XYZ file of C-alpha atoms in Angstrom:
658
model
C -36.032 -16.588 -16.578
C -37.840 -13.836 -18.403
C -39.694 -11.817 -15.836
C -41.163 -8.406 -15.203
C -37.864 -6.596 -15.676
C -37.418 -7.932 -19.176
C -40.949 -6.912 -20.051
C -40.459 -3.406 -18.699
C -37.161 -2.797 -20.413
C -38.286 -4.304 -23.693
C -36.435 -6.464 -26.120
C -35.073 -3.846 -28.493
C -35.122 -0.699 -26.376
C -32.999 1.923 -28.107
C -31.742 5.293 -27.005
C -34.269 7.126 -29.156
C -37.247 5.023 -28.045
C -37.612 2.896 -31.171
C -37.627 -0.900 -31.116
C -35.752 -1.651 -34.216
C -32.120 -1.853 -35.014
C -31.449 -5.247 -33.491
C -30.216 -6.802 -30.284
C -28.538 -4.118 -28.100
C -27.236 -2.557 -31.295
C -29.146 0.687 -30.863
C -29.174 4.010 -32.544
C -26.961 5.388 -29.760
C -25.647 8.890 -29.193
C -22.805 10.347 -27.149
C -24.102 11.210 -23.684
C -22.926 13.533 -20.871
C -20.016 14.863 -22.916
C -19.489 17.769 -20.505
C -18.565 15.427 -17.682
C -16.223 13.486 -19.926
C -14.377 16.749 -20.596
C -14.293 17.410 -16.839
C -12.889 13.929 -16.252
C -10.159 14.459 -18.845
C -9.298 17.806 -17.233
C -9.167 16.037 -13.882
C -6.635 13.539 -15.254
C -4.484 16.379 -16.567
C -4.645 17.976 -13.107
C -3.689 14.675 -11.494
C -0.605 14.431 -13.692
C 0.397 18.034 -12.939
C -0.225 17.505 -9.222
C 1.837 14.306 -9.224
C 4.682 15.942 -11.127
C 4.943 18.480 -8.295
C 5.387 15.623 -5.835
C 7.979 13.853 -7.992
C 9.894 17.134 -8.239
C 9.761 18.192 -4.570
C 9.472 14.947 -2.612
C 11.946 12.414 -1.286
C 10.457 9.177 0.175
C 13.622 8.632 2.240
C 12.424 11.453 4.499
C 9.611 9.194 5.681
C 12.056 6.601 7.019
C 15.249 8.381 7.991
C 15.755 11.603 9.888
C 17.661 14.820 9.225
C 21.128 15.664 10.528
C 22.259 19.021 11.919
C 22.954 20.272 8.372
C 19.456 19.472 7.120
C 20.634 16.445 5.112
C 18.438 13.347 4.866
C 20.243 10.296 6.223
C 20.687 7.507 3.679
C 20.752 9.828 0.648
C 23.370 11.560 -1.462
C 23.752 15.332 -1.247
C 25.857 17.723 -3.252
C 28.400 18.368 -0.525
C 28.080 15.130 1.450
C 27.375 11.521 0.490
C 25.333 9.829 3.210
C 24.096 6.899 1.142
C 25.476 4.287 3.534
C 24.690 6.251 6.690
C 21.025 5.567 7.449
C 20.958 5.891 11.253
C 20.370 9.156 13.069
C 22.420 9.645 16.244
C 22.131 12.372 18.871
C 25.676 13.418 19.744
C 25.162 15.353 22.968
C 23.565 13.307 25.803
C 22.836 16.438 27.849
C 20.824 17.913 24.976
C 18.760 14.713 24.849
C 18.197 15.008 28.596
C 17.180 18.675 28.406
C 14.736 17.962 25.571
C 12.831 15.627 27.888
C 12.279 18.216 30.612
C 8.736 19.567 30.775
C 9.872 23.175 31.140
C 13.019 22.807 29.031
C 13.680 25.256 26.203
C 15.530 22.784 23.994
C 13.532 20.373 21.853
C 14.843 17.118 20.473
C 14.470 18.492 16.952
C 17.125 21.096 17.787
C 19.569 18.657 19.372
C 22.713 17.997 17.295
C 22.429 14.846 15.164
C 24.581 13.150 12.558
C 24.076 10.127 10.319
C 25.954 6.910 11.127
C 26.251 3.401 9.734
C 25.481 1.728 13.063
C 24.791 2.725 16.639
C 27.993 3.307 18.635
C 28.631 1.389 21.860
C 30.650 2.427 24.936
C 33.897 0.624 25.694
C 34.554 -1.518 28.762
C 38.113 -0.323 29.331
C 38.464 3.090 27.680
C 36.419 6.033 26.382
C 35.098 5.879 22.830
C 34.187 9.003 20.859
C 31.863 9.898 18.036
C 33.205 12.867 16.134
C 31.474 15.195 13.741
C 31.728 14.803 9.962
C 35.399 15.366 9.004
C 35.948 18.865 7.646
C 38.426 21.749 7.735
C 41.678 20.761 9.398
C 40.504 17.175 9.862
C 41.634 15.810 6.529
C 39.870 12.472 6.541
C 37.686 10.991 3.866
C 34.211 9.875 4.852
C 35.138 6.217 4.299
C 38.175 6.561 6.574
C 36.037 8.300 9.190
C 33.600 5.357 9.083
C 36.428 2.802 9.270
C 37.777 4.554 12.394
C 34.333 4.170 14.046
C 33.744 7.925 13.635
C 36.656 8.717 16.013
C 39.461 11.210 15.284
C 39.863 12.590 18.831
C 43.639 12.032 18.684
C 43.894 14.541 15.788
C 42.212 17.389 17.678
C 43.979 20.569 18.668
C 43.995 21.592 22.362
C 41.201 24.066 21.647
C 39.093 21.373 20.008
C 39.759 18.950 22.863
C 38.685 21.517 25.415
C 35.412 22.230 23.568
C 34.825 18.469 23.263
C 35.173 18.106 27.044
C 32.500 20.801 27.348
C 30.167 18.708 25.123
C 30.449 21.260 22.334
C 32.266 19.112 19.792
C 33.638 18.292 17.400
C 33.944 14.992 19.327
C 31.454 13.660 21.863
C 31.892 10.820 24.384
C 29.944 7.571 24.178
C 28.608 7.225 27.712
C 25.307 5.440 27.076
C 24.667 2.312 25.011
C 22.158 2.756 22.185
C 20.012 0.527 20.029
C 18.656 0.951 16.513
C 14.990 1.896 16.881
C 13.429 2.732 13.511
C 16.717 4.014 12.105
C 17.441 6.232 15.101
C 19.873 5.375 17.891
C 17.736 5.087 21.021
C 19.668 5.920 24.199
C 19.416 3.344 26.986
C 19.467 4.990 30.413
C 22.199 2.699 31.683
C 25.478 4.601 31.654
C 28.733 2.706 31.228
C 30.586 3.025 34.553
C 33.973 2.622 32.865
C 33.277 5.260 30.185
C 31.781 7.648 32.719
C 34.833 7.264 34.996
C 37.240 7.995 32.126
C 35.146 11.025 31.141
C 35.273 12.418 34.680
C 39.024 11.799 34.929
C 39.543 13.836 31.743
C 37.669 16.763 33.291
C 34.503 16.485 31.232
C 31.389 18.371 32.277
C 28.703 16.617 34.276
C 26.418 14.326 32.228
C 22.856 13.705 33.365
C 21.996 10.013 33.872
C 18.288 10.220 34.585
C 15.735 7.857 32.958
C 14.382 10.846 31.077
C 17.250 10.483 28.618
C 15.704 7.169 27.594
C 12.132 8.431 27.333
C 12.863 11.584 25.340
C 13.911 9.840 22.122
C 11.281 7.144 22.543
C 8.538 9.753 22.845
C 9.739 11.380 19.627
C 9.810 8.030 17.802
C 6.255 7.244 18.941
C 4.712 10.570 18.025
C 1.720 10.384 15.698
C 3.579 12.145 12.900
C 6.516 9.708 13.102
C 4.229 6.661 13.137
C 2.238 7.978 10.171
C 5.426 8.543 8.177
C 6.620 5.012 8.919
C 3.278 3.558 7.867
C 3.389 5.425 4.563
C 7.010 4.348 4.083
C 5.935 0.713 4.660
C 3.764 0.940 1.549
C 6.747 2.023 -0.526
C 9.007 -0.710 0.839
C 6.491 -3.512 0.406
C 5.519 -2.705 -3.188
C 6.473 -6.231 -4.417
C 4.089 -7.692 -1.825
C 1.337 -5.312 -2.923
C 1.806 -6.282 -6.565
C 1.747 -10.011 -5.824
C -0.821 -10.163 -3.010
C -2.876 -7.142 -3.993
C -2.854 -7.728 -7.736
C -1.775 -11.073 -9.173
C -3.058 -13.403 -6.445
C -6.565 -11.835 -6.224
C -6.891 -11.838 -10.011
C -5.961 -15.515 -10.212
C -8.265 -16.455 -7.330
C -11.138 -14.432 -8.813
C -10.956 -16.351 -12.058
C -10.734 -19.640 -10.141
C -13.787 -18.642 -8.123
C -15.781 -17.905 -11.285
C -14.754 -21.253 -12.744
C -15.853 -23.010 -9.554
C -19.242 -21.317 -9.865
C -19.413 -22.560 -13.433
C -18.681 -26.210 -12.630
C -19.627 -26.725 -8.949
C -22.796 -24.695 -8.505
C -24.445 -26.829 -5.822
C -21.342 -27.003 -3.612
C -20.299 -23.350 -3.878
C -22.393 -22.006 -0.936
C -20.859 -24.656 1.351
C -17.341 -24.145 -0.020
C -17.591 -20.369 0.276
C -18.891 -20.312 3.867
C -16.461 -22.945 5.200
C -13.463 -21.440 3.411
C -14.388 -17.957 4.615
C -14.443 -19.026 8.276
C -11.182 -20.964 7.976
C -9.363 -18.049 6.350
C -10.765 -15.572 8.863
C -9.458 -17.680 11.757
C -6.053 -18.078 10.050
C -5.648 -14.326 9.536
C -6.666 -13.727 13.165
C -3.977 -16.166 14.323
C -1.362 -14.266 12.326
C -2.406 -11.046 14.027
C -1.976 -12.811 17.387
C 1.509 -13.896 16.329
C 2.504 -10.337 15.421
C 0.904 -9.027 18.609
C 3.191 -11.314 20.641
C 0.342 -13.216 22.281
C 1.361 -16.415 20.482
C 5.047 -17.245 20.102
C 7.858 -14.697 20.219
C 7.531 -13.074 16.802
C 5.893 -9.828 17.890
C 6.286 -6.564 16.009
C 9.334 -4.776 17.400
C 10.729 -1.306 16.752
C 14.286 -2.551 17.296
C 16.232 -3.278 14.120
C 19.030 -5.821 14.102
C 20.635 -7.530 17.089
C 20.165 -6.054 20.533
C 20.451 -6.779 24.230
C 17.680 -9.295 25.064
C 17.054 -7.408 28.319
C 16.148 -4.264 26.397
C 12.432 -4.044 25.674
C 11.269 -1.144 23.544
C 7.637 -0.963 22.464
C 6.103 1.236 19.812
C 2.653 2.365 18.784
C 2.756 -0.169 15.955
C 2.535 -3.059 18.429
C -0.440 -1.411 20.135
C -2.194 -1.000 16.797
C -1.606 -4.665 15.885
C -3.044 -5.768 19.224
C -6.130 -3.618 18.712
C -6.679 -5.162 15.272
C -6.124 -8.651 16.741
C -8.898 -8.045 19.287
C -11.143 -6.663 16.553
C -10.471 -9.690 14.332
C -11.327 -11.997 17.246
C -14.701 -10.315 17.610
C -15.318 -10.408 13.844
C -14.389 -14.108 13.675
C -16.768 -15.000 16.493
C -19.628 -13.035 14.934
C -18.921 -14.468 11.458
C -18.925 -18.078 12.673
C -22.146 -17.649 14.665
C -23.813 -15.798 11.785
C -22.791 -18.508 9.310
C -24.403 -21.144 11.508
C -27.557 -19.075 11.975
C -28.190 -18.289 8.293
C -26.883 -21.460 6.667
C -30.336 -22.361 5.360
C -30.764 -18.920 3.830
C -27.364 -19.154 2.201
C -28.333 -22.453 0.593
C -31.056 -20.559 -1.274
C -28.242 -18.982 -3.262
C -27.842 -22.191 -5.267
C -30.660 -21.165 -7.598
C -29.062 -17.746 -8.012
C -25.687 -19.276 -8.780
C -27.197 -21.633 -11.352
C -28.345 -18.702 -13.467
C -24.998 -16.976 -13.041
C -23.180 -20.180 -13.970
C -25.291 -20.472 -17.103
C -24.375 -16.936 -18.154
C -20.673 -17.478 -17.430
C -20.734 -20.730 -19.359
C -22.367 -19.293 -22.464
C -20.703 -15.862 -22.418
C -17.196 -17.121 -21.666
C -15.594 -13.773 -22.448
C -16.929 -12.631 -19.063
C -14.322 -14.828 -17.371
C -11.502 -13.107 -19.262
C -12.908 -9.575 -19.255
C -12.317 -8.725 -15.530
C -8.575 -8.964 -16.195
C -8.788 -5.842 -18.394
C -10.152 -3.349 -15.819
C -8.067 -5.116 -13.191
C -4.886 -4.469 -15.175
C -5.898 -0.853 -15.760
C -6.543 -0.371 -12.034
C -3.194 -1.999 -11.196
C -1.330 0.399 -13.490
C -3.221 3.345 -12.048
C -2.530 2.285 -8.450
C 1.192 1.891 -9.109
C 1.298 5.418 -10.495
C -0.914 6.758 -7.731
C 1.039 5.137 -4.877
C 4.353 6.376 -6.272
C 3.009 9.906 -6.561
C 1.447 9.657 -3.074
C 4.809 8.708 -1.535
C 6.510 11.678 -3.160
C 3.670 14.078 -2.329
C 3.569 12.987 1.291
C 7.338 13.391 1.579
C 7.442 16.725 -0.234
C 8.043 19.899 1.668
C 10.754 22.407 2.351
C 13.672 21.546 4.632
C 14.109 24.664 6.771
C 16.086 25.445 9.887
C 14.081 25.844 13.066
C 13.949 29.259 14.690
C 15.114 28.951 18.291
C 16.661 31.406 20.711
C 18.354 28.838 22.904
C 21.923 29.863 23.739
C 23.023 26.479 25.053
C 23.472 24.740 21.698
C 26.834 26.086 20.543
C 29.118 23.700 18.688
C 32.622 23.855 17.253
C 32.571 24.516 13.497
C 35.467 22.721 11.783
C 35.120 24.800 8.635
C 35.151 28.144 10.492
C 37.715 26.897 13.061
C 35.767 28.420 15.933
C 32.748 27.993 18.152
C 29.503 28.738 16.338
C 26.253 29.561 18.143
C 24.331 31.160 15.262
C 23.255 28.112 13.295
C 22.865 25.496 15.980
C 19.120 24.896 15.625
C 17.937 21.696 13.992
C 16.076 21.282 10.730
C 12.548 20.132 10.015
C 10.293 19.615 7.020
C 7.632 22.312 6.614
C 4.376 21.418 4.861
C 2.737 24.379 3.178
C -1.059 24.651 2.709
C -0.459 23.999 -0.989
C 0.970 20.556 -0.202
C -1.989 19.743 2.050
C -4.425 20.645 -0.727
C -2.372 18.602 -3.212
C -2.523 15.533 -0.945
C -6.306 15.805 -0.468
C -6.787 16.294 -4.217
C -4.662 13.209 -4.816
C -6.795 11.177 -2.409
C -10.016 12.354 -4.050
C -8.547 11.565 -7.464
C -7.813 8.003 -6.392
C -11.385 7.457 -5.260
C -12.931 9.001 -8.373
C -10.665 7.031 -10.718
C -11.408 3.795 -8.839
C -15.149 4.404 -9.027
C -14.791 5.224 -12.749
C -13.064 1.924 -13.519
C -15.587 -0.049 -11.457
C -18.501 1.757 -13.144
C -17.034 1.094 -16.589
C -16.642 -2.592 -15.751
C -20.238 -2.766 -14.503
C -21.558 -1.101 -17.658
C -19.622 -3.423 -19.954
C -20.806 -6.534 -18.091
C -24.394 -5.259 -18.134
C -24.295 -4.737 -21.888
C -22.697 -8.112 -22.588
C -25.138 -10.052 -20.375
C -28.058 -8.180 -21.961
C -26.771 -9.164 -25.413
C -26.757 -12.794 -24.345
C -30.198 -12.508 -22.739
C -32.017 -11.076 -25.754
C -30.118 -13.317 -28.132
C -31.582 -16.467 -26.582
C -33.600 -18.282 -29.194
C -32.062 -16.443 -32.145
C -30.365 -18.305 -34.904
C -26.687 -18.855 -34.215
C -25.747 -17.220 -37.476
C -27.745 -14.076 -36.824
C -25.595 -11.033 -37.609
C -27.248 -9.216 -34.700
C -25.646 -11.520 -32.131
C -22.095 -10.290 -31.299
C -19.387 -12.931 -31.401
C -17.751 -11.556 -28.222
C -20.492 -9.622 -26.386
C -18.141 -8.344 -23.663
C -15.807 -6.684 -26.153
C -18.731 -5.385 -28.212
C -20.067 -3.816 -25.016
C -16.638 -2.261 -24.363
C -16.729 -0.695 -27.802
C -20.171 0.806 -27.161
C -19.039 2.180 -23.806
C -15.912 3.801 -25.209
C -17.822 5.341 -28.085
C -20.991 6.610 -26.398
C -21.157 6.397 -22.591
C -17.840 7.366 -20.974
C -19.340 10.722 -19.977
C -22.259 9.018 -18.203
C -19.876 6.742 -16.321
C -17.741 9.756 -15.350
C -20.829 11.541 -13.985
C -21.990 8.548 -11.947
C -18.575 7.922 -10.429
C -18.219 11.641 -9.639
C -21.518 11.674 -7.731
C -20.439 8.722 -5.568
C -16.986 10.214 -4.969
C -18.408 13.602 -4.025
C -20.932 12.177 -1.555
C -18.309 9.904 -0.018
C -15.881 12.826 0.338
C -18.520 15.006 2.003
C -19.351 12.200 4.417
C -15.653 11.729 5.190
C -15.169 15.438 5.897
C -18.271 15.655 8.080
C -17.218 12.520 9.955
C -13.813 14.096 10.611
C -15.495 17.242 11.927
C -17.747 15.128 14.140
C -14.769 13.314 15.656
C -12.974 16.579 16.325
C -16.008 18.069 18.037
C -16.431 14.886 20.070
C -12.793 15.033 21.214
C -13.153 18.693 22.143
C -16.322 17.959 24.055
C -18.578 20.103 21.877
C -21.122 17.370 21.156
C -24.599 18.798 21.994
C -25.584 18.124 25.608
C -29.316 18.537 25.129
C -31.191 15.401 24.040
C -32.694 17.258 21.094
C -29.270 18.366 19.902
C -27.856 14.849 20.261
C -30.808 13.415 18.385
C -30.224 15.864 15.520
C -26.488 15.120 15.631
C -26.897 11.359 15.223
C -29.890 11.628 12.898
C -27.834 13.702 10.466
C -25.155 11.005 10.477
C -27.715 8.322 9.738
C -29.322 10.368 6.977
C -25.973 11.009 5.325
C -25.124 7.305 5.361
C -28.564 6.497 3.977
C -28.101 9.017 1.163
C -24.694 7.528 0.386
C -26.085 3.972 0.304
C -29.061 5.026 -1.841
C -26.858 6.804 -4.373
C -24.532 3.801 -4.641
C -27.514 1.477 -5.117
C -29.124 3.715 -7.749
C -25.777 4.127 -9.516
C -25.243 0.396 -9.712
C -28.593 -0.107 -11.424
C -28.109 3.036 -13.526
C -24.943 1.512 -15.016
C -27.002 -1.525 -15.979
C -29.481 0.708 -17.782
C -26.659 2.602 -19.506
C -25.221 -0.662 -20.781
C -28.645 -1.777 -22.062
C -30.313 1.378 -23.355
C -27.393 3.738 -24.004
C -29.272 6.627 -22.366
C -27.703 9.377 -20.263
C -26.867 8.823 -16.623
C -29.827 10.800 -15.265
C -32.340 9.084 -17.559
C -30.863 5.674 -16.767
C -31.120 6.419 -13.047
C -34.783 7.324 -13.534
C -35.478 4.057 -15.361
C -33.539 2.073 -12.742
C -35.451 3.704 -9.883
C -38.786 2.966 -11.568
C -37.802 -0.684 -12.049
C -36.677 -1.003 -8.452
C -39.939 0.463 -7.131
C -42.089 -1.738 -9.384
C -40.129 -4.916 -8.538
C -38.929 -4.127 -5.027
C -39.664 -7.541 -3.482
C -38.110 -9.574 -6.277
C -35.037 -7.393 -6.594
C -34.561 -7.332 -2.819
C -34.653 -11.101 -2.531
C -32.276 -11.656 -5.456
C -29.855 -8.910 -4.440
C -29.627 -10.052 -0.826
C -28.906 -13.662 -1.757
C -26.528 -12.803 -4.556
C -24.745 -10.114 -2.567
C -24.166 -12.403 0.428
C -22.426 -15.085 -1.635
C -20.568 -12.524 -3.731
C -19.475 -10.659 -0.589
C -18.246 -13.871 1.029
C -16.430 -14.779 -2.171
C -14.688 -11.407 -2.173
C -13.758 -11.839 1.466
C -12.307 -15.283 0.771
C -10.087 -13.873 -1.955
C -9.154 -10.915 0.230
C -8.350 -13.027 3.301
C -6.281 -15.501 1.310
C -4.319 -12.599 -0.184
C -3.819 -11.145 3.300
C -2.583 -14.509 4.553
C -0.109 -14.740 1.692
C 0.906 -11.141 2.356
C 1.674 -11.976 6.003
C 3.934 -14.812 4.879
C 5.811 -12.610 2.397
C 6.251 -9.781 4.900
C 7.569 -12.287 7.441
C 10.557 -13.120 5.229
C 14.072 -11.917 6.054
C 13.944 -9.250 3.345
C 11.310 -7.234 5.204
C 12.837 -7.813 8.638
C 16.322 -6.517 7.855
C 17.511 -3.013 8.635
C 17.306 -1.465 5.166
C 13.972 -2.910 4.002
C 12.401 -3.486 7.399
C 8.680 -2.865 7.483
C 7.764 -1.265 10.788
C 4.502 -3.208 10.896
C 2.694 -5.540 8.473
C -0.575 -3.891 9.485
C -0.959 -1.222 6.800
C 0.314 -3.307 3.819
C -2.070 -6.110 4.808
C -4.947 -3.651 5.232
C -4.166 -2.213 1.787
C -4.252 -5.739 0.370
C -7.572 -6.344 2.139
C -8.908 -3.001 0.943
C -8.136 -3.907 -2.640
C -10.768 -6.601 -2.724
C -10.685 -8.416 -6.003
C -12.903 -6.833 -8.638
C -15.245 -9.754 -8.956
C -17.973 -8.651 -11.376
C -21.017 -8.463 -9.134
C -23.146 -7.579 -12.148
C -22.779 -11.167 -13.345
C -25.486 -11.810 -10.782
C -27.486 -8.604 -11.189
C -27.861 -8.771 -14.953
C -28.297 -12.519 -15.292
C -30.956 -12.711 -12.560
C -32.838 -9.434 -12.725
C -33.719 -10.021 -16.335
């Protein structure tokens, strides 16, 4: 299929304009070296930035809370080992009540908390206690304290007992039942009559029993910051699922899909469309299961066994239900669209035949995608680890509060202490915010760099095959493994050009993301222009920015093809690509649309199958237990979907356009 593009490019086009030197083996030069240096400097900065996160962060902060000493539950500290104690418990029920008052001075972050192994329960015939960490005159080891169900009330002096009856410690009564909600003991506003009667008989101060004691902790657990931390923590906990379903399974299915194209060309449009719709419906059903609309396996914030009459809902369930509704709409549109354009999709058979011919004769193209895929997998493992530590980095500092009603008995000082009764929180400095945004930008630039490198290599290898057609098999100008020969040319001459192209896409995408964030903020604040002219300019600018982004991505894709063929710089290759697109706009548009539809559906099939497998893995007991529980399968599955398999779309572009 030699057409206009082949005639325009020429058979032996070289970087210096001559047509000698053989098939694709040009007199090449190193291009865009400055941007290669910038890219190397960027990698050094990424390593330095990540090392800061590894040094300052602690991913356990994203899952477990802080106690009244500023210790992270579930971790080991110099003066206290809390490795087994993962649950945060609020000792003073009146402080929890006061934190829920609209005009109250005490916040839940300043209420006294300790770390426990499990949530304590009130007794039916006596009064149970939860006492502070053993210290001072209380000569108990932590293990003995745990074995005694955190109770050493019988060892207290009269002074300590009196302060305990005033809800100032070191021991506090268990009046309300509690349940493990995301590693925090959620009070249930249903006081134990027996425990409350014993407390009153002992002369304890009045304890508030209002429903607000229930809502206060729940509101804290469902805050946006808490939900975001749990979502990020889910990524860290489900890393085996991400490796299997986001790496190994898509790679295997991608290779299978290419082999199917090679051997079942005529049936592939039908197989792809039918399989896509079936997988889309299956994934939607799983979302309905987790939303609780089918069966009784809904996402729940409660960990472990609990009273079946207790129903606690979290934002995670709301998010899953929103996605379930969205998937329903997408499934309906996809099925109707598939029926409407089935004849157009069948036109892709001719496109796939050419692609199958290239894959069959340049068999290294089937193996090659595993190389950039493996490099991306290694990068993502490093990046995700650093992201977890960066996101959890920060300084644990004591809150500044002037509340005088938070005194507690200090076992070490042997007296009441009101000076250091405020709780602790994690403070994020502007430096950490900048580091996180730099890390996000680095991920996008590195991803675009790997994809651009893969596109350039495939373009060069397919071009080698194209211009070698008709040559003698023994010709020394025909590379034995064109894909690896193209890799060698890329590494030697064109890494700077690839770095420049990927930087342009990353920069434009980042600007669009920032402007979109500003637009949403102004919309929330009601500052969207009221005049029709202002609104028209507002939405026109959005459309123009998206058009610029799409144009740059399209030009870049064809520029990488020109880099792989001619070895010219990125700017010159973009100029050649633009000229070719303008001169062959109808032909390129028809081929790209057909090829992109089938390729896009193929990617979606791989992605949906991986998501389905991810749902099954996340539904196992390992990720539903207390220690490894994933708060919601939503984000891990979305990450798996977002990591669409790197199917080499330039198999189609290079084999057809030439």
